[in-house]
Short mmCIF file of C-alpha atoms in Angstrom, two decimals:
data_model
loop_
_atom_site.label_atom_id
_atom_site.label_comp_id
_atom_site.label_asym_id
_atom_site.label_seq_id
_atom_site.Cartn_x
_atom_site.Cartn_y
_atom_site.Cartn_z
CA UNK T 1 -82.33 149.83 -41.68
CA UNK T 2 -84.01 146.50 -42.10
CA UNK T 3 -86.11 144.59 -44.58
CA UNK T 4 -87.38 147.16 -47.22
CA UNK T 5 -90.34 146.25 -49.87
CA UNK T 6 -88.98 147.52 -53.10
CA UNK T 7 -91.65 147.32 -55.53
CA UNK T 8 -90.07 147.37 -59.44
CA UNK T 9 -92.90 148.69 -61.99
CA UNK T 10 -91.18 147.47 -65.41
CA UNK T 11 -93.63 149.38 -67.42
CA UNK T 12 -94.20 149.64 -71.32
CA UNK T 13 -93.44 153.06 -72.48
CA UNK T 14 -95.76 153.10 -75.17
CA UNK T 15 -99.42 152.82 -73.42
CA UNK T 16 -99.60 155.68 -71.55
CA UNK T 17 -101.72 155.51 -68.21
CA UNK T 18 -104.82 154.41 -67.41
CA UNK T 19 -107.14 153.82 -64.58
CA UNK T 20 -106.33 149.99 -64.64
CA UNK T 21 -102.89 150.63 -64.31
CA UNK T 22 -103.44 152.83 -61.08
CA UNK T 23 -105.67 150.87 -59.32
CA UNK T 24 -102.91 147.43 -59.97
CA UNK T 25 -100.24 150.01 -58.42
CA UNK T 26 -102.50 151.64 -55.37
CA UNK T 27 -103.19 147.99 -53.67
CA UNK T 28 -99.52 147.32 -53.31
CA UNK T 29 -98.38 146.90 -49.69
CA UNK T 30 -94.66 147.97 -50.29
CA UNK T 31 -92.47 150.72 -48.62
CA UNK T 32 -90.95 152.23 -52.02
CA UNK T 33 -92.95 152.08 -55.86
CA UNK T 34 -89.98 152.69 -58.39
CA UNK T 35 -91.21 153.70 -62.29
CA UNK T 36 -88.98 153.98 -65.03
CA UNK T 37 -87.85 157.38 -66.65
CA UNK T 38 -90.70 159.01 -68.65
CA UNK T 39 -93.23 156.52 -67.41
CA UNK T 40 -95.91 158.14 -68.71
CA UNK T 41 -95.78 158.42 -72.63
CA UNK T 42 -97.52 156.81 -74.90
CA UNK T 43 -97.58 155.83 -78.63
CA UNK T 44 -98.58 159.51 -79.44
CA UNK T 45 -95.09 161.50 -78.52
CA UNK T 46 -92.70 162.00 -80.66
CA UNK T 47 -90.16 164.25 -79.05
CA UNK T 48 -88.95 165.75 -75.79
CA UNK T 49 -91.02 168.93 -76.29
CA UNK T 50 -94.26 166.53 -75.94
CA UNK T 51 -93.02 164.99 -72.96
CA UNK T 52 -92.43 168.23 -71.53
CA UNK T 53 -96.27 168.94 -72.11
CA UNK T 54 -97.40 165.72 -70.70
CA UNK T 55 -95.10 166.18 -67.06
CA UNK T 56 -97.89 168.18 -65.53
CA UNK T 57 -100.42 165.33 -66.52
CA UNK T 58 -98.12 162.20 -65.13
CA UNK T 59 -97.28 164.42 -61.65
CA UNK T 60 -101.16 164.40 -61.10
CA UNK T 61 -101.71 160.87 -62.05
CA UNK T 62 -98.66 160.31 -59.60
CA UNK T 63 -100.14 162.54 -56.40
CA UNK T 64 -103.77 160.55 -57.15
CA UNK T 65 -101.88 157.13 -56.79
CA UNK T 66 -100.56 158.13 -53.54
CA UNK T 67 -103.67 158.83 -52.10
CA UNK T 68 -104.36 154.79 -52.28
CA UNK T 69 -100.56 153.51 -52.28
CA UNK T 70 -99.34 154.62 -49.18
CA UNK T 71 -95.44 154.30 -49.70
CA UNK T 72 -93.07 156.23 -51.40
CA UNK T 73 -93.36 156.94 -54.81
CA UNK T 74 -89.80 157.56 -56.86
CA UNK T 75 -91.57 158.81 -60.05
CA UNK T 76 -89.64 157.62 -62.94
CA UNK T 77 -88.47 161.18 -64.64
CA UNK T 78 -90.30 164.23 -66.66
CA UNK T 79 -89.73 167.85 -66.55
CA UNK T 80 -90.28 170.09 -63.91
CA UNK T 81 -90.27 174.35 -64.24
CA UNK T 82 -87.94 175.84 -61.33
CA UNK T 83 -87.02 179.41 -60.86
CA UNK T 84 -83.68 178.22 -61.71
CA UNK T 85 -84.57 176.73 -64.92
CA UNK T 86 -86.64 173.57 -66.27
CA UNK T 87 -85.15 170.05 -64.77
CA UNK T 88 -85.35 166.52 -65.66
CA UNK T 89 -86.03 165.46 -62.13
CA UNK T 90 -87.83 162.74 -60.57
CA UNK T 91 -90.49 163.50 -58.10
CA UNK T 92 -90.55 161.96 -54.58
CA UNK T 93 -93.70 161.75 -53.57
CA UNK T 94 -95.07 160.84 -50.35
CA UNK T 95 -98.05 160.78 -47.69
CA UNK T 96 -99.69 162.87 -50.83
CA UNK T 97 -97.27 165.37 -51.52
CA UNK T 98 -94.35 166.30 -53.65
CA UNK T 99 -91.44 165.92 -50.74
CA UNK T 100 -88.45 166.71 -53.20
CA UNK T 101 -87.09 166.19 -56.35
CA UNK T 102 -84.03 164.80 -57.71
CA UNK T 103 -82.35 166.62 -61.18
CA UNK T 104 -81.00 164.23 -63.36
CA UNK T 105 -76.85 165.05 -63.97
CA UNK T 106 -76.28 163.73 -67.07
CA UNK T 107 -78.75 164.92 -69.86
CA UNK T 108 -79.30 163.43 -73.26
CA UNK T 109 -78.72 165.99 -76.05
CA UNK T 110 -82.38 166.23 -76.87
CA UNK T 111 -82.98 167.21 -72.93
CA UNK T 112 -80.07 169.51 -72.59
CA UNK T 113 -81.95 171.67 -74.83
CA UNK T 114 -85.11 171.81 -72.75
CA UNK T 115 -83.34 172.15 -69.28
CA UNK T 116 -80.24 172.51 -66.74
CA UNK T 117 -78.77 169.72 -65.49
CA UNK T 118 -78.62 168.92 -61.95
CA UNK T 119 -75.18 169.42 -59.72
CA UNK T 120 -76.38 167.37 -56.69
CA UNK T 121 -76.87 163.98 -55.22
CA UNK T 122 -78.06 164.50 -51.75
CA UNK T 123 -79.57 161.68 -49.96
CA UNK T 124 -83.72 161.28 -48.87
CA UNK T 125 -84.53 160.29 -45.84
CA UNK T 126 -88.24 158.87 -45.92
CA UNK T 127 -90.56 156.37 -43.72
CA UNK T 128 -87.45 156.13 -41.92
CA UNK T 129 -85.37 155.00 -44.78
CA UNK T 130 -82.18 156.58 -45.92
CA UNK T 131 -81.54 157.06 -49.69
CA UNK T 132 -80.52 158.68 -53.41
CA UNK T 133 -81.73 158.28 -56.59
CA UNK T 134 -79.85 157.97 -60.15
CA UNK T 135 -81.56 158.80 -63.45
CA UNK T 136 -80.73 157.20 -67.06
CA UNK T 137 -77.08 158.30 -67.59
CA UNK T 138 -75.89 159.28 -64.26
CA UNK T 139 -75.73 155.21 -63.65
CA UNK T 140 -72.57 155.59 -65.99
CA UNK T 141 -70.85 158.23 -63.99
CA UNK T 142 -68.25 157.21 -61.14
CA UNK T 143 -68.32 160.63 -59.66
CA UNK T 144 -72.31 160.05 -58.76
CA UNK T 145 -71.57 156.74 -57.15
CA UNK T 146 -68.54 157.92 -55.66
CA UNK T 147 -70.76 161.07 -54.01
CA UNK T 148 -73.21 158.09 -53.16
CA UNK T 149 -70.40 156.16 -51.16
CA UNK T 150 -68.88 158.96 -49.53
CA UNK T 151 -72.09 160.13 -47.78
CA UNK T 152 -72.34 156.21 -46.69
CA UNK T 153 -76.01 155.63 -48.18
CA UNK T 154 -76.39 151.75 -48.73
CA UNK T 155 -79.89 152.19 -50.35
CA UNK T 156 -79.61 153.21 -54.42
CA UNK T 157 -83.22 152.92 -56.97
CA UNK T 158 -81.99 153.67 -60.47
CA UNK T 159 -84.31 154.57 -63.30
CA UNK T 160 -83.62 153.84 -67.10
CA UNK T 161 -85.88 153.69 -70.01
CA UNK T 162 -82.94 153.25 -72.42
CA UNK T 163 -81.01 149.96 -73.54
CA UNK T 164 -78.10 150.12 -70.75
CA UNK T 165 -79.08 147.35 -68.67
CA UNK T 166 -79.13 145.12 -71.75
CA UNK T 167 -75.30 145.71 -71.18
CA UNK T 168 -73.85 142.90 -68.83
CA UNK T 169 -70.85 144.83 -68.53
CA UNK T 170 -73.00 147.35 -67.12
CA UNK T 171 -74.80 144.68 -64.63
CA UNK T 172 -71.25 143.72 -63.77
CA UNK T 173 -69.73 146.95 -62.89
CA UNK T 174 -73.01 147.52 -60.63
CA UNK T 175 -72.32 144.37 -58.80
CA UNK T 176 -68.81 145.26 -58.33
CA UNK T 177 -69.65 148.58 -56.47
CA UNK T 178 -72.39 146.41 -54.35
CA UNK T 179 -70.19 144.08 -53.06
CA UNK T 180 -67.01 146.49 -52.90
CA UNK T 181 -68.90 149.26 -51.10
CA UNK T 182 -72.49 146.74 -49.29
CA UNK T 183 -74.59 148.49 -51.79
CA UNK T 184 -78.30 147.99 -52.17
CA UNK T 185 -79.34 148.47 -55.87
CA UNK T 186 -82.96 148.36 -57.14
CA UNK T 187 -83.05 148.89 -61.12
CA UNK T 188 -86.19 150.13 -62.69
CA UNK T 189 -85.90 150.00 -66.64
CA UNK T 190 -88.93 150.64 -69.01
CA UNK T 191 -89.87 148.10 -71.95
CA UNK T 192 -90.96 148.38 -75.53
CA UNK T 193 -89.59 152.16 -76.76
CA UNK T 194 -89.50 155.84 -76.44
CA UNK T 195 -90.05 157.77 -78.92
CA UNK T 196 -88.61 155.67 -81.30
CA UNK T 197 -85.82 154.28 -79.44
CA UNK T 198 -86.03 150.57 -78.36
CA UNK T 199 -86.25 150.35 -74.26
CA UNK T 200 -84.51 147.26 -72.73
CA UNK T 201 -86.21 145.96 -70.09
CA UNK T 202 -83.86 144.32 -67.47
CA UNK T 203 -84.87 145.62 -64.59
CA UNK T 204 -83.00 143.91 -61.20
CA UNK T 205 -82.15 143.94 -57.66
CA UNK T 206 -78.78 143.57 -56.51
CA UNK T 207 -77.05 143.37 -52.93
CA UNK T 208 -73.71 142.85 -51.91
CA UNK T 209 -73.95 139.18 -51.87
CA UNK T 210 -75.26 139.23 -55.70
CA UNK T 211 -78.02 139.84 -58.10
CA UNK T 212 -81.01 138.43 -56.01
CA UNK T 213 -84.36 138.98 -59.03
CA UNK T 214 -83.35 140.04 -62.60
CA UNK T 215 -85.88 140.17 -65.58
CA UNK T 216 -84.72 137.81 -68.24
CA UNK T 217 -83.82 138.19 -71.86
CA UNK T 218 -86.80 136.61 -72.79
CA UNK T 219 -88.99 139.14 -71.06
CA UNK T 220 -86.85 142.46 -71.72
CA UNK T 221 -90.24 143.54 -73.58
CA UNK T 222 -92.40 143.10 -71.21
CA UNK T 223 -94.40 144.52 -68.59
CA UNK T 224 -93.38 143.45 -65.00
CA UNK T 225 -94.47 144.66 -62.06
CA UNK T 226 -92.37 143.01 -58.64
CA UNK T 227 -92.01 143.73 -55.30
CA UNK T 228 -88.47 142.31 -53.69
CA UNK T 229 -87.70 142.29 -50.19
CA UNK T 230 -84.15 143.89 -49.25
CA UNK T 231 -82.39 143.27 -46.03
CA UNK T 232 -80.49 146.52 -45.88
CA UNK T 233 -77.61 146.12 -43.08
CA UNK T 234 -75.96 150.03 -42.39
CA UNK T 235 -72.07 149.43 -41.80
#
């Protein structure tokens, strides 16, 4: 696969978007723009049923970035109506167009109630890059990364916007399956809070040979925005 440009938007989740913001992300020059779960709200929200009403906004905003930023887009997480039901998916967007979603697995409470969970965790293959995607809690579940191993996809972007990564148990156990299975692991987490709820912000990058960038403690609450360069080497 070769060196891929991972940029890691560690974004505040309580300033919504604005045009500064999209013109800092459009003059990137990376292959892959990860944002955190629910990217898009702002001080405002104050429950799921508002971020439901505000998905339609952020998949615009997200469509009008890639018009500029010409990689691909993994767009954090928000609802999304199917004929099967409402999801809490996260958009992959690419050369200006909605290529696929992924449906989060593992809902919180407050989401079960507004939609299905997803059953799958097929891989993307974009820009000639092979790949899956894991949203807030399905980072937790060993089935997901077992599914993950099984189809042999070294390339993983996880999306949080929740305290886990604060957990250096958790960091360790990620490591583990990087160096047991030559995993490549991009962590996007969001900073500040969500409605309400204190957002950790230790976003990372980690490869089989170790963690190579990690936010420190000291900056959990801030907003980061890094592009790493990962030399991803298919068994």
């Amino acid at each position: 696969m070769g060196i891929v440009r991972v940029s890691i938007y560690q974004k505040t989740l309580t300033d919504g978007l604005n045009l500064t913001i999209l013109k800092k992300l459009a003059a990137l020059k990376s292959d892959f723009l990860l944002l955190p779960e629910y990217f898009f709200a702002d001080a405002s929200l104050r429950d799921y049923k508002g971020l439901l009403d505000k998905s339609p906004f952020a998949l615009d905003w997200l469509l009008k970035l890639n018009e500029s930023y010409k990689g691909v887009i993994i767009g954090g997480a928000m609802h999304s109506a199917s004929p099967q039901g409402s999801i809490v998916g996260s958009p992959v967007v690419y050369d200006g167009q909605i290529v696929d979603w992924y449906a989060k697995r593992k809902l919180s409470p407050a989401e079960s109630g507004l939609a299905r969970a997803g059953t799958e965790n097929n891989p993307f293959i974009l820009a000639g890059f092979r790949f899956c995607t894991l949203v807030g809690a399905d980072a937790l579940d060993d089935a997901a990364w077992q599914a993950i191993v099984d189809q042999g996809v070294k390339l993983i972007f996880v999306l949080s916007s929740d305290n886990s990564f604060a957990d250096e148990a958790l960091t360790d156990q990620l490591l583990a399956r990087a160096k047991q299975h030559g995993l490549y692991i991009a962590v996007c987490c969001g900073a500040g809070a969500l409605l309400g709820q204190p957002a950790s912000g230790r976003s990372m990058a980690l490869t089989p040979a170790g963690i190579s960038w990690r936010v420190s403690p000291g900056e959990k609450d801030r907003e980061i925005l890094k592009t790493v360069l990962v030399n991803v080497r298919e068994a």
